[in-house]
Structure formats: structure tokens, C-alpha cells
PDB file of C-alpha atoms in Angstrom:
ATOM      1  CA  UNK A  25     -32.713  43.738 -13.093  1.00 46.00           C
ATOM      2  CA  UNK A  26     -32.867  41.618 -10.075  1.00 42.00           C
ATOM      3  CA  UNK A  27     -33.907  38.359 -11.879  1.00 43.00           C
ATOM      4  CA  UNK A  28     -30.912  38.858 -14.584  1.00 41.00           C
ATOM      5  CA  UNK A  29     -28.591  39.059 -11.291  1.00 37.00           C
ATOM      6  CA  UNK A  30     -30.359  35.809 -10.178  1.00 35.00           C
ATOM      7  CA  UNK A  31     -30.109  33.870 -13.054  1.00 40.00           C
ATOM      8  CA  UNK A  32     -26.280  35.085 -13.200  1.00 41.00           C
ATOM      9  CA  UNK A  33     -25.320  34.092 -10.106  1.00 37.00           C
ATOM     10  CA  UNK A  34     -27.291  30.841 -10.815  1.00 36.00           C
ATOM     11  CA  UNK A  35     -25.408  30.018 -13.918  1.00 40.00           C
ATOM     12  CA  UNK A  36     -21.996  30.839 -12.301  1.00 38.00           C
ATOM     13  CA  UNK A  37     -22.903  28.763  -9.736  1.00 39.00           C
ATOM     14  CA  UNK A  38     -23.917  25.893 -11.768  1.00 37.00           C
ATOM     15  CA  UNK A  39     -20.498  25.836 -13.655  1.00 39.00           C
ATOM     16  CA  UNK A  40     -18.667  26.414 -11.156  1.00 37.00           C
ATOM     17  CA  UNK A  41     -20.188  23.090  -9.506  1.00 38.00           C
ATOM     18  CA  UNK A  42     -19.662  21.242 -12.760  1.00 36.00           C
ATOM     19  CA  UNK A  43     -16.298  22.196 -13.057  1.00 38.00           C
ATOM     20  CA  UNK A  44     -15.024  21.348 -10.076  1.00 38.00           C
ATOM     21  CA  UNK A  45     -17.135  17.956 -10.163  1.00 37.00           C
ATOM     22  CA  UNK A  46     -15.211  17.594 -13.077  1.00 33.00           C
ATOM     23  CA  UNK A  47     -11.682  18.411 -11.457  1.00 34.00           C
ATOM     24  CA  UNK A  48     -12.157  15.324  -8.742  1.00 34.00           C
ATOM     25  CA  UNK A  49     -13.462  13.301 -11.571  1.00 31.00           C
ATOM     26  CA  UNK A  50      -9.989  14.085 -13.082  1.00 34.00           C
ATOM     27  CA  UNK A  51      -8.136  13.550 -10.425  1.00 35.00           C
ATOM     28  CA  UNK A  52      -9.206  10.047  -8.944  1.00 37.00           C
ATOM     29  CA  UNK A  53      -8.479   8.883 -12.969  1.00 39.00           C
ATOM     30  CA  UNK A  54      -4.796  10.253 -12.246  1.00 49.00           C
ATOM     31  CA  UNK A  55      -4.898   7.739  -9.320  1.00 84.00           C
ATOM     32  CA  UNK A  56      -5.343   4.858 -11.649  1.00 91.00           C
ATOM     33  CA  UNK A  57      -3.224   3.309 -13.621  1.00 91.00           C
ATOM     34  CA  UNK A  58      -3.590   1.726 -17.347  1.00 91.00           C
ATOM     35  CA  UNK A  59      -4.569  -1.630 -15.633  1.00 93.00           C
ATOM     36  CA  UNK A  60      -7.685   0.595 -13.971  1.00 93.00           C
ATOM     37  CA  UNK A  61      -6.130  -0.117 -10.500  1.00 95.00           C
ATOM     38  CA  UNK A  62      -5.124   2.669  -7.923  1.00 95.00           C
ATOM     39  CA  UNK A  63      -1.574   4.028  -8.131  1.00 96.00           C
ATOM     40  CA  UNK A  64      -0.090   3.350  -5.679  1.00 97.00           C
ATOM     41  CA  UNK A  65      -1.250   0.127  -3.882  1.00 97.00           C
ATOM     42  CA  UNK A  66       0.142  -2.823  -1.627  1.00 98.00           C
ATOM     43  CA  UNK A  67       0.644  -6.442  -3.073  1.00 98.00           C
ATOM     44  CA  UNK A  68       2.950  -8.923  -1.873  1.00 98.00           C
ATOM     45  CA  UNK A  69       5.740 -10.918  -4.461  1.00 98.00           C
ATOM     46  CA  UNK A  70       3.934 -14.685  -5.004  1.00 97.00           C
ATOM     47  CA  UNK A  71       6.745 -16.002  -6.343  1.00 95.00           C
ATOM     48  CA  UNK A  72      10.164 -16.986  -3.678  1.00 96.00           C
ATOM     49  CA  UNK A  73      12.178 -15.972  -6.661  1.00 97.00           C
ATOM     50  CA  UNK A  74      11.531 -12.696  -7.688  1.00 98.00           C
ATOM     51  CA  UNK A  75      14.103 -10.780  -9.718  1.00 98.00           C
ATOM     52  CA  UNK A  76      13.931  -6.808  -9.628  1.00 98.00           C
ATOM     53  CA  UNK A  77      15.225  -5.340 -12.646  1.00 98.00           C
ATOM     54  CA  UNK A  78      16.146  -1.567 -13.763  1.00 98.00           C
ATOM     55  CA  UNK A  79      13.859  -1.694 -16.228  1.00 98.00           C
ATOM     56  CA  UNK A  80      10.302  -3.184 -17.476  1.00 98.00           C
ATOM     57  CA  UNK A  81      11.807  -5.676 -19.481  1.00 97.00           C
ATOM     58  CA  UNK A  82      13.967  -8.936 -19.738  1.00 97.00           C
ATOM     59  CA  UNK A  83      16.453  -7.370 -21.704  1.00 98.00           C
ATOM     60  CA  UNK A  84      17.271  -5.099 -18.768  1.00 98.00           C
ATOM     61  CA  UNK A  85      19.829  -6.036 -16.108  1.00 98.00           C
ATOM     62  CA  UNK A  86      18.679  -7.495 -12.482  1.00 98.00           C
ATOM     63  CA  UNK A  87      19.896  -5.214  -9.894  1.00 98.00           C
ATOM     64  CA  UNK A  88      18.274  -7.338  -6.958  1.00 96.00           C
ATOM     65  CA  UNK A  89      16.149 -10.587  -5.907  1.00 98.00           C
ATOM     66  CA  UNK A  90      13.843 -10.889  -3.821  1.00 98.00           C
ATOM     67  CA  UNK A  91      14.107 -14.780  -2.241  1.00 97.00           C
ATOM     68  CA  UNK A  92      10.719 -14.535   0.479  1.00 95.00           C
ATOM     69  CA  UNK A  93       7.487 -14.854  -1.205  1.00 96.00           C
ATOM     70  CA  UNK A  94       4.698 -13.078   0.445  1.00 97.00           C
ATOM     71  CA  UNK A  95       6.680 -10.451   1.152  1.00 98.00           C
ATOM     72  CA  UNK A  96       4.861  -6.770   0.534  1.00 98.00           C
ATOM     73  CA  UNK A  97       5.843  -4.515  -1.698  1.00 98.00           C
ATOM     74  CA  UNK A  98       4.351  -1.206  -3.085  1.00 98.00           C
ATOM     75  CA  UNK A  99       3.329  -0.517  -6.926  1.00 98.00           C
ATOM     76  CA  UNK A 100       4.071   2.767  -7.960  1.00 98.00           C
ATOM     77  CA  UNK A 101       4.057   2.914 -11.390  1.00 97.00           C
ATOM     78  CA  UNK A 102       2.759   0.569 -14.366  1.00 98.00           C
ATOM     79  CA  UNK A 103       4.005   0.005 -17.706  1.00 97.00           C
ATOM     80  CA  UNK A 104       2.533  -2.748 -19.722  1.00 96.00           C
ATOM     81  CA  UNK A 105       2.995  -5.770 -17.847  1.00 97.00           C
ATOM     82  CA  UNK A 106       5.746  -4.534 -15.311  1.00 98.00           C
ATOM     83  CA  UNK A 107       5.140  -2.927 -12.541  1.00 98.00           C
ATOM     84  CA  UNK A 108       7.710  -0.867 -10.832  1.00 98.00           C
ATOM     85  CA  UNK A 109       7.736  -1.590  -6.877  1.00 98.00           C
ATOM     86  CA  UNK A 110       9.084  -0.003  -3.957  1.00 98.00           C
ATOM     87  CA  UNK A 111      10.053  -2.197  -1.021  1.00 98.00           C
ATOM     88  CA  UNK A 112       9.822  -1.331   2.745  1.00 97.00           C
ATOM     89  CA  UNK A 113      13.786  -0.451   2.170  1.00 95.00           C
ATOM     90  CA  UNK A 114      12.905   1.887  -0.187  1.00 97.00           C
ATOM     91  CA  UNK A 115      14.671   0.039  -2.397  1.00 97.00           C
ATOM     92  CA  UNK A 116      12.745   0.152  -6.565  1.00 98.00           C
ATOM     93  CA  UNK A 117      12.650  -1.707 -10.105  1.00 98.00           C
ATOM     94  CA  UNK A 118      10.802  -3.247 -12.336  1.00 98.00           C
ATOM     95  CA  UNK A 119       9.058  -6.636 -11.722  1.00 98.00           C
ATOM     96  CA  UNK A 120       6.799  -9.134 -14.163  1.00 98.00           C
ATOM     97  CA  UNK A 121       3.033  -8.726 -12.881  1.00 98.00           C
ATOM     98  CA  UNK A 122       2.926 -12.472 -13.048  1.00 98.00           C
ATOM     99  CA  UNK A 123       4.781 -12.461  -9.946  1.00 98.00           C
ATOM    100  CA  UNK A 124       2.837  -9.899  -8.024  1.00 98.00           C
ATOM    101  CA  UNK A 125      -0.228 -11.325  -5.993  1.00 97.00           C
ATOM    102  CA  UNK A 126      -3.155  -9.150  -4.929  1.00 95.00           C
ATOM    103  CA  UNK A 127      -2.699 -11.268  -1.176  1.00 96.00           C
ATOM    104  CA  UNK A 128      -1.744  -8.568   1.765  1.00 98.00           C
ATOM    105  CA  UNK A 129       1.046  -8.541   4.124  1.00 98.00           C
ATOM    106  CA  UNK A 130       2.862  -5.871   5.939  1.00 98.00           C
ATOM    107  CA  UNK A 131       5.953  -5.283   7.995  1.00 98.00           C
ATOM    108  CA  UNK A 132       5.789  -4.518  11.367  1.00 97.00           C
ATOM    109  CA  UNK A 133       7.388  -0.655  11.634  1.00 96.00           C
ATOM    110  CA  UNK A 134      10.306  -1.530   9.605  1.00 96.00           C
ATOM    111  CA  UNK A 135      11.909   2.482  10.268  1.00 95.00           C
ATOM    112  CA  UNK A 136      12.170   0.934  14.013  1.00 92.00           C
ATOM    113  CA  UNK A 137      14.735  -1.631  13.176  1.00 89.00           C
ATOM    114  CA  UNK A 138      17.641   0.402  14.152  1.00 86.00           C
ATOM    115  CA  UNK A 139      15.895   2.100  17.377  1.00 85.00           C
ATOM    116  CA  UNK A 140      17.784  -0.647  19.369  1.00 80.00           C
ATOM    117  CA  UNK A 141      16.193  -3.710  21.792  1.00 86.00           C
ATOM    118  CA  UNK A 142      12.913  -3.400  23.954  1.00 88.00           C
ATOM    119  CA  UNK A 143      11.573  -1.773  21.082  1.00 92.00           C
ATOM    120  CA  UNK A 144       8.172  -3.943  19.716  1.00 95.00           C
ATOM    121  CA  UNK A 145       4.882  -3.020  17.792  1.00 96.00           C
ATOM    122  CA  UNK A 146       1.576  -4.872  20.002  1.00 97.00           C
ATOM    123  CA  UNK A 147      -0.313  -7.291  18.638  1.00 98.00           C
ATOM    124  CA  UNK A 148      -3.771  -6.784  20.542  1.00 98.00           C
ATOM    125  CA  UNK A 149      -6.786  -9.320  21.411  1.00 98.00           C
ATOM    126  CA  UNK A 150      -9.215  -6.667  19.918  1.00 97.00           C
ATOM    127  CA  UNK A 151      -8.347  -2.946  17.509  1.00 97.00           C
ATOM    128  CA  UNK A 152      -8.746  -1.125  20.722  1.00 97.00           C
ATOM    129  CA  UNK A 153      -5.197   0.786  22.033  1.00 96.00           C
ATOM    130  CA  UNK A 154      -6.613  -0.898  25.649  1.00 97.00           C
ATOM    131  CA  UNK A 155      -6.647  -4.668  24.616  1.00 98.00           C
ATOM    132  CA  UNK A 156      -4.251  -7.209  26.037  1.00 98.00           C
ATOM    133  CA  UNK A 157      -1.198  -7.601  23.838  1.00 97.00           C
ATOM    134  CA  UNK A 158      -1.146 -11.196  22.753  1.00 97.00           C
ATOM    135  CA  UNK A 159       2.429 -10.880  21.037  1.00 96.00           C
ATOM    136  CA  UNK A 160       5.069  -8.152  20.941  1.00 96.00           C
ATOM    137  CA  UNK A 161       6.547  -7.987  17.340  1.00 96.00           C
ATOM    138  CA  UNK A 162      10.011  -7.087  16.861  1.00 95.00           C
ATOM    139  CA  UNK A 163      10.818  -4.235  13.972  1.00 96.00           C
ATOM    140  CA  UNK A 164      10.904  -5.935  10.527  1.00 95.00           C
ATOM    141  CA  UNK A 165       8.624  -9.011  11.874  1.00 96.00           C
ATOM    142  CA  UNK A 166       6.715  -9.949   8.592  1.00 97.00           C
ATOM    143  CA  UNK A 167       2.861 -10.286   9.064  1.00 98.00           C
ATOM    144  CA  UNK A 168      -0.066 -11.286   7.065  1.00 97.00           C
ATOM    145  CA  UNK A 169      -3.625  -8.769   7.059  1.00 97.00           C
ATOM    146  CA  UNK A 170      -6.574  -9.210   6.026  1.00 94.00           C
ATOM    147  CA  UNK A 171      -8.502  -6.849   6.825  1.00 97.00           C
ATOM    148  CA  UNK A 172      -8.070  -3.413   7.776  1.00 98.00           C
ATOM    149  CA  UNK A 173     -10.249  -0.720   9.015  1.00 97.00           C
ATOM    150  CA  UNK A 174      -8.549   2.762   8.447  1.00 97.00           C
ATOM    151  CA  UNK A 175      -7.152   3.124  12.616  1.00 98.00           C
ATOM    152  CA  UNK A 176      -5.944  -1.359  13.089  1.00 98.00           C
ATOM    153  CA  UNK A 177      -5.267  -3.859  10.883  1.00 98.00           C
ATOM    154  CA  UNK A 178      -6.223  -8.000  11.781  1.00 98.00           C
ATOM    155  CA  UNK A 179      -2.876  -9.141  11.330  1.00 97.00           C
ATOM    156  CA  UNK A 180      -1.362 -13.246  11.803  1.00 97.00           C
ATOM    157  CA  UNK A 181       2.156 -14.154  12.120  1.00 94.00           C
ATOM    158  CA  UNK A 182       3.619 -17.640  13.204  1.00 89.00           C
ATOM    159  CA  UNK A 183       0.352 -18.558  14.876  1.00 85.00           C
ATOM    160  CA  UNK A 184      -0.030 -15.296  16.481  1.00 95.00           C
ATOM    161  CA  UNK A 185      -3.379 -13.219  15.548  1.00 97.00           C
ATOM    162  CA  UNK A 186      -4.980  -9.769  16.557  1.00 98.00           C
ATOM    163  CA  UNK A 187      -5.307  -5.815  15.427  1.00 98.00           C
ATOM    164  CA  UNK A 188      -1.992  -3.987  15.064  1.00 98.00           C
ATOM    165  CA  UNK A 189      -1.960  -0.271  14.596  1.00 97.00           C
ATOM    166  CA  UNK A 190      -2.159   0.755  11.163  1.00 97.00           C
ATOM    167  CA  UNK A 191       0.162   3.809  11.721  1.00 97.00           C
ATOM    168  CA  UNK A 192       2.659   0.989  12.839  1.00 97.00           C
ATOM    169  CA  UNK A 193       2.976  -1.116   9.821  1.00 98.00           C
ATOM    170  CA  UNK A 194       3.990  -0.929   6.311  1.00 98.00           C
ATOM    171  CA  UNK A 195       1.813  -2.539   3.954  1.00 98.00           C
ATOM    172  CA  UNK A 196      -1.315  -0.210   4.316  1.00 97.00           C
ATOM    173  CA  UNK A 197      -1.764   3.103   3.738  1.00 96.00           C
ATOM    174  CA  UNK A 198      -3.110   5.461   6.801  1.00 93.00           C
ATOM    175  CA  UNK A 199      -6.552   5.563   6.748  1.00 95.00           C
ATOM    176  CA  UNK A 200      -7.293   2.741   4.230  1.00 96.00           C
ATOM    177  CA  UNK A 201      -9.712   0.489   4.836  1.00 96.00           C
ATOM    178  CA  UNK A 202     -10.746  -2.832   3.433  1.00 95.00           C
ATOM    179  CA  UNK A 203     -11.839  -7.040   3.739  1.00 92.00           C
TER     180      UNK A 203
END
């Protein structure tokens, strides 16, 4: 009796630990979209003419353009080769992959913009919160990253460089990390 129990409980256990190995597996695919890339992600427009359209096609009407290239923007969604974007703004539409660049930049806490003057995001000498500041960017100040490691960001802007606080940019995600 007590060895049927066992092997019970065993083979409850075992698909219950399939089962919900196959419930992540399922869910990081719903992260990716049909190009095999994570939804959503930061790029930045390549292009310094960039129209953003209501829809993923030419034939659809251009509700916006973007005239700054490197400027980052957010893919949410992917249908063949358009990608719809979200800008810092919030503002959305439809662009041509072709002018989307996998190159990262970010914004320097764009929801700070209207916070009045005095108000600046630090650009530090090291990712520590007790570095020397080596420039104070204004709200909206556009900066290039390259790398990030889930807490700072190395950031460069108009021969400026350091760590800015992740949680004080838009461009990456809290907690991401990458080179």
C-alpha cells in the first residue's frame, strides 16, 4: 500500500514538474515575436527621416515623422516587416524595419520634463549612487548606452560619459542587462 502511495505521489510530482516546465516554456515564446526577437525591446530610428504611419503599410496614411535619427523608440508589436513603436511620448504607429537599428539610446527621464528647472538626472564617474557627477542632464537630454547592467547604464552625450541610473532613463527596461 505504501509503495502504490509512493509511486503516486511520484508520478504527480513528475507531471506536475513537466507541466509547469512546460508553462514557462510557453510563456517566454509569447515574449517573442515572428522575427524570434523579444516583444517588447528598445531600438533607436537609423534613418533622420522616419515616417510613422497608422498602419503596417504604405498605403496607410502618415500621422507623424520622426526628423532625429538615433532617437529610441520601443517595439511593441510586429507584423511582417513593420514594426509598431511607441515613443518616449507615448506616442505609436507603424514604421518600415529598414529604418529601425538594433544601436541603443535612451532619454534621460523624459516624465521629468515638466517638473520645472533645477531638476537633472547625474551622469556619474563610476555606476555607484556615491560617484562624482561629471554632467547633470536636463529632462529629455538624448543619450547614447552601451551597456547596461540591470541597476546603471554607461551612457555618452555631447562628449560627456559615465553610468546613469537605469530607473532614470527611458530606453532600457528595469533590470535589463546587456554589452
Amino acid at each position: 500500500m505504501r509503495s502504490k502511495v509512493l509511486k503516486s505521489c511520484l508520478a504527480l510530482a513528475i507531471a506536475l514538474a513537466t507541466s509547469m516546465g512546460t508553462v514557462e516554456f510557453a510563456h517566454a515564446q509569447a515574449a517573442k515575436g515572428p522575427s524570434g526577437l523579444p516583444l517588447p525591446r528598445f531600438v533607436t530610428l537609423k534613418s533622420k527621416r522616419v515616417n510613422l504611419r497608422i498602419g503596417p503599410g504604405t498605403d496607410y496614411a502618415v500621422s507623424w515623422m520622426y526628423l532625429k535619427s538615433g532617437l529610441p523608440v520601443e517595439i511593441i508589436q510586429e507584423y511582417d516587416n513593420w514594426r509598431r513603436i511607441r515613443d518616449a511620448d507615448g506616442t505609436e504607429g507603424w514604421v518600415n524595419q529598414s529604418l529601425l537599428s538594433g544601436q541603443r539610446a535612451a532619454i534621460a527621464a523624459p516624465w521629468m520634463k515638466t517638473k520645472g528647472k533645477g531638476v537633472y538626472v547625474n551622469l556619474r564617474r563610476e555606476a555607484l549612487p556615491s560617484a562624482s557627477i561629471v554632467a547633470k542632464l536636463e529632462p529629455g537630454v538624448m543619450i547614447t548606452i552601451g551597456e547596461c547592467n540591470g541597476d546603471w547604464c554607461r551612457a555618452e552625450t555631447e562628449g560627456a560619459s559615465g553610468w546613469v541610473a537605469q530607473s532614470e532613463i527611458w530606453g532600457a527596461y528595469p533590470g535589463e542587462a546587456f554589452k
